[in-house]
PDB file of C-alpha atoms in Angstrom:
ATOM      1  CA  UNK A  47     133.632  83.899  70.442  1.00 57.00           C
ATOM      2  CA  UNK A  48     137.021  83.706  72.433  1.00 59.00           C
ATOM      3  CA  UNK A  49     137.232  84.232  76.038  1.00 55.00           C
ATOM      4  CA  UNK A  50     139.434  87.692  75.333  1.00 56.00           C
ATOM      5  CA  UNK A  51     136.751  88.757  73.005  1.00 59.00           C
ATOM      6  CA  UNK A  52     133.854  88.600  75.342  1.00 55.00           C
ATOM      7  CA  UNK A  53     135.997  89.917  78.395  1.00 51.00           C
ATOM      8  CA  UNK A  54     136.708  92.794  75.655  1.00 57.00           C
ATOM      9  CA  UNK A  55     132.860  93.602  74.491  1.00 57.00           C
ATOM     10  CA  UNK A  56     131.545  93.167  78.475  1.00 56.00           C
ATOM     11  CA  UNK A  57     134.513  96.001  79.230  1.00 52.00           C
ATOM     12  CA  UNK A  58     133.262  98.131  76.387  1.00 47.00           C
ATOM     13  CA  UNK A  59     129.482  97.926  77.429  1.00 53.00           C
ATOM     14  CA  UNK A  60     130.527  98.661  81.089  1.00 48.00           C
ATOM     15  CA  UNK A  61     132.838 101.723  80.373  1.00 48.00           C
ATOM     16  CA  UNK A  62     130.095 103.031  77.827  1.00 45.00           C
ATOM     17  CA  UNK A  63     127.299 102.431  80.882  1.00 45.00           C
ATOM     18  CA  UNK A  64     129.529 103.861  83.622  1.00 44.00           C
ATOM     19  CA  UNK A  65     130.012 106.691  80.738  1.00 43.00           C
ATOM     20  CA  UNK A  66     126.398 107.108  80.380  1.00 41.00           C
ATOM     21  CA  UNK A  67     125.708 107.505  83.926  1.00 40.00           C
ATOM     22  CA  UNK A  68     128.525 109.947  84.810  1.00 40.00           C
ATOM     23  CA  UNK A  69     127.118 112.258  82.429  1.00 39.00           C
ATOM     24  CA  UNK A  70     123.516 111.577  83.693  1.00 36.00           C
ATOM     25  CA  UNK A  71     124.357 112.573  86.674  1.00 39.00           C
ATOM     26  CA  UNK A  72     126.346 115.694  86.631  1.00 39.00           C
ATOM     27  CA  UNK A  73     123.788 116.975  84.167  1.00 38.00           C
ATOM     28  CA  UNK A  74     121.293 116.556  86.939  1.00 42.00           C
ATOM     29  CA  UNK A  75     123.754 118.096  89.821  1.00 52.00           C
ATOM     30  CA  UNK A  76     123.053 121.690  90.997  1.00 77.00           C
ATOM     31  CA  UNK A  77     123.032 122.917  94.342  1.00 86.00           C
ATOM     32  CA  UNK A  78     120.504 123.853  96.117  1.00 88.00           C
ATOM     33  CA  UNK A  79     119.094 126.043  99.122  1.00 88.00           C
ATOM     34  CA  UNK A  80     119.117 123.047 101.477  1.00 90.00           C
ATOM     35  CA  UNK A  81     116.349 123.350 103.833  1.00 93.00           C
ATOM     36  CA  UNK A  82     113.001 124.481 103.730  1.00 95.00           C
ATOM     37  CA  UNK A  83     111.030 127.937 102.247  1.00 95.00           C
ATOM     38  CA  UNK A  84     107.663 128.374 103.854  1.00 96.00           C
ATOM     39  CA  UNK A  85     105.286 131.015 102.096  1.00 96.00           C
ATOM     40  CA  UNK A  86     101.805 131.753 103.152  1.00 94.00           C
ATOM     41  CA  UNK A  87      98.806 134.370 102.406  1.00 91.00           C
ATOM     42  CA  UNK A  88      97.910 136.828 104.664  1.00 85.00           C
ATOM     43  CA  UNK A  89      94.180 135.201 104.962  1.00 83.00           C
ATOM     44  CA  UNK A  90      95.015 131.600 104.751  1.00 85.00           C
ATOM     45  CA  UNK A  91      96.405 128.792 107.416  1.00 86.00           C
ATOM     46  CA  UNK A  92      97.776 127.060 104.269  1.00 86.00           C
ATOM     47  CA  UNK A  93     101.196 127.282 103.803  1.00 93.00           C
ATOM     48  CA  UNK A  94     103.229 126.470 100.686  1.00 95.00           C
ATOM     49  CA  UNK A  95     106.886 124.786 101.359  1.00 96.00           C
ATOM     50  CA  UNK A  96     109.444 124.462  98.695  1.00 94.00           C
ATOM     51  CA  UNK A  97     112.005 122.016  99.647  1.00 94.00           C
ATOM     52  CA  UNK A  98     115.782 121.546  98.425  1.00 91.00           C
ATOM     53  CA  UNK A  99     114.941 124.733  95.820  1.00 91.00           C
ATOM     54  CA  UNK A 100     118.055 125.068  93.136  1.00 91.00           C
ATOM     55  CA  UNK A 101     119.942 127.915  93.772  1.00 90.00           C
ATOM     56  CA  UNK A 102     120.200 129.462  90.153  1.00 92.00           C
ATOM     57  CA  UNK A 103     117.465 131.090  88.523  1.00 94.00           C
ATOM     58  CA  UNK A 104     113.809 133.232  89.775  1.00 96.00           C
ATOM     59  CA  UNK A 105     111.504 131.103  91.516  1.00 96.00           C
ATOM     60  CA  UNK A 106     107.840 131.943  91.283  1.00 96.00           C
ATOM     61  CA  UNK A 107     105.922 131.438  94.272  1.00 96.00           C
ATOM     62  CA  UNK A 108     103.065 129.471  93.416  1.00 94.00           C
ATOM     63  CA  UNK A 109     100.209 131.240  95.512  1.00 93.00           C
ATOM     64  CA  UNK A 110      97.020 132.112  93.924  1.00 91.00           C
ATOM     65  CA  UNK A 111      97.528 135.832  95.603  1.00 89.00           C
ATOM     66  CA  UNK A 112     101.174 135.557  96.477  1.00 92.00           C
ATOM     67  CA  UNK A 113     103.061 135.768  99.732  1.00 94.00           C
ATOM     68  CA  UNK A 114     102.451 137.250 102.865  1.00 93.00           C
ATOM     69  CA  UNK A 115     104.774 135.369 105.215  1.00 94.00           C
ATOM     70  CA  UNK A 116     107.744 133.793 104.583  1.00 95.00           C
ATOM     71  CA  UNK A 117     110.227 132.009 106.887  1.00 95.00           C
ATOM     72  CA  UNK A 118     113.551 131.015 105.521  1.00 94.00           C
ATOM     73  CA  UNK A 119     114.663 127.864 107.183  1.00 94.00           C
ATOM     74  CA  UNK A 120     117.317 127.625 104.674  1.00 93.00           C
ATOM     75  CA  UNK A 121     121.293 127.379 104.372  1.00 90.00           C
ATOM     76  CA  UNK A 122     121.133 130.548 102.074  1.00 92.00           C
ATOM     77  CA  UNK A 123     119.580 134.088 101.677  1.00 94.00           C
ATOM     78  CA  UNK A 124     117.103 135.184  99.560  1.00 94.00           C
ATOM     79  CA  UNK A 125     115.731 137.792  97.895  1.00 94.00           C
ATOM     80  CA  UNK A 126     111.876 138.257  97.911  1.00 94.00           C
ATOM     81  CA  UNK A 127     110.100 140.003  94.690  1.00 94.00           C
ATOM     82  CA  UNK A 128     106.614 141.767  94.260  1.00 92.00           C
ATOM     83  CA  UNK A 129     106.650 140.634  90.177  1.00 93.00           C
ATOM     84  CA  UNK A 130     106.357 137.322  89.002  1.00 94.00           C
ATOM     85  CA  UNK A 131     110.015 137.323  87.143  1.00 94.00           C
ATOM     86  CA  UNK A 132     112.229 138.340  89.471  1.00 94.00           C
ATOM     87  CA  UNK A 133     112.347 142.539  88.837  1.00 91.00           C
ATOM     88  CA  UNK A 134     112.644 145.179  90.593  1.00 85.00           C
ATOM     89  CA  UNK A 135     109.471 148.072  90.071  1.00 77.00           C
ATOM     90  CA  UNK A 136     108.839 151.529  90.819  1.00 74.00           C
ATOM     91  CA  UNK A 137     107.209 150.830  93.810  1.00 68.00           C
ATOM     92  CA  UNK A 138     109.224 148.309  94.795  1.00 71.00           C
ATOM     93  CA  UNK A 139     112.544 146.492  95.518  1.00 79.00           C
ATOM     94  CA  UNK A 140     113.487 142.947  96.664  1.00 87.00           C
ATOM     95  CA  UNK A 141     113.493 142.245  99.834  1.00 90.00           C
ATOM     96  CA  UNK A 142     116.555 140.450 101.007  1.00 92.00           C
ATOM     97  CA  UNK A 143     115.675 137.730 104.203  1.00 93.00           C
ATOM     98  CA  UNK A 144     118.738 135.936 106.043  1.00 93.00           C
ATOM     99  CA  UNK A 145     119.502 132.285 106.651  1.00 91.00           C
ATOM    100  CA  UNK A 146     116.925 131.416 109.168  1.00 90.00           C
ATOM    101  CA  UNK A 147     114.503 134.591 109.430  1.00 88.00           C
ATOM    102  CA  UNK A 148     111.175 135.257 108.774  1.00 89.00           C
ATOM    103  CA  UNK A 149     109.551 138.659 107.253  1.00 89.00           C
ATOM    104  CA  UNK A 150     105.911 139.385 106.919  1.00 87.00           C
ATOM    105  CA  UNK A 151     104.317 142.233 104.725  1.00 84.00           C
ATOM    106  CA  UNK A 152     102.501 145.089 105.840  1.00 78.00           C
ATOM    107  CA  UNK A 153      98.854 144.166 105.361  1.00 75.00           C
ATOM    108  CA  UNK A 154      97.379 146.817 102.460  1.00 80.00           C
ATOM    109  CA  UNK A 155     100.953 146.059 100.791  1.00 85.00           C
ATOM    110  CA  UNK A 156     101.652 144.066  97.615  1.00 87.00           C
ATOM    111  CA  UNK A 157     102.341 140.042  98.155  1.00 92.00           C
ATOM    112  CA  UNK A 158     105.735 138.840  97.078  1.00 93.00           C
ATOM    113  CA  UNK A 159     105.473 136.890  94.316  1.00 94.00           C
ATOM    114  CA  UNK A 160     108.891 135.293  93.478  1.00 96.00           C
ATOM    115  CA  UNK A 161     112.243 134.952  95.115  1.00 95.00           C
ATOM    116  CA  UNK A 162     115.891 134.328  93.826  1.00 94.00           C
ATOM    117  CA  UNK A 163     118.595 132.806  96.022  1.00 93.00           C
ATOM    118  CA  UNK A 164     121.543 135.252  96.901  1.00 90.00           C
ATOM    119  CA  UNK A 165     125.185 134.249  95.266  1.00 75.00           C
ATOM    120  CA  UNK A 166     123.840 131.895  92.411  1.00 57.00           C
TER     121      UNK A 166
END
């Protein structure tokens, strides 16, 4: 094989790798709430963090009995839910918490069961 030839096929290989890999990764970039979600039951010390959360979509909250507490030590808002998919219900709208708040439900009232992140 000449020396043009291989130079050729090793330029091909990279350029379909580098190809590859561009596509790889901006099929894997979304952004995200950047910071930390902390969620925990009214009766429990155990709290459940989500971390880096993607900013598109509802988010269940993954609580045997839902949410209680929440603090929002994120670079976003949210939007707290009392269903598991995100809706609204007669007895019920979201809640919306800030960019570094915290909320906490009345005691007798329903847990929050999923969030969405505000603008996504």
């Amino acid at each position: 094989m000449s020396h043009h030839r291989r130079h050729r096929r090793i330029g091909v290989i990279t350029g379909s790798a580098l190809l590859l890999l561009t596509a790889t990764a901006c099929s894997g970039l979304g952004r995200t709430t950047v910071g930390t979600l902390s969620f925990r039951a009214h009766d429990s010390p155990a709290e459940l963090v989500y971390s880096n959360t993607l900013v598109r979509g509802c988010h269940r909250i993954a609580l045997p009995r839902g949410a209680a507490h929440v603090h929002n030590n994120t670079l976003v808002d949210i939007v707290l839910y009392r269903t598991e998919n995100c809706r609204h219900t007669d007895k019920a709208d979201g809640i919306y918490v800030a960019t570094s708040l915290s909320n906490v439900t009345a005691p007798h009232s329903l847990p929050w069961r999923s969030f969405t992140v505000v603008g996504s």
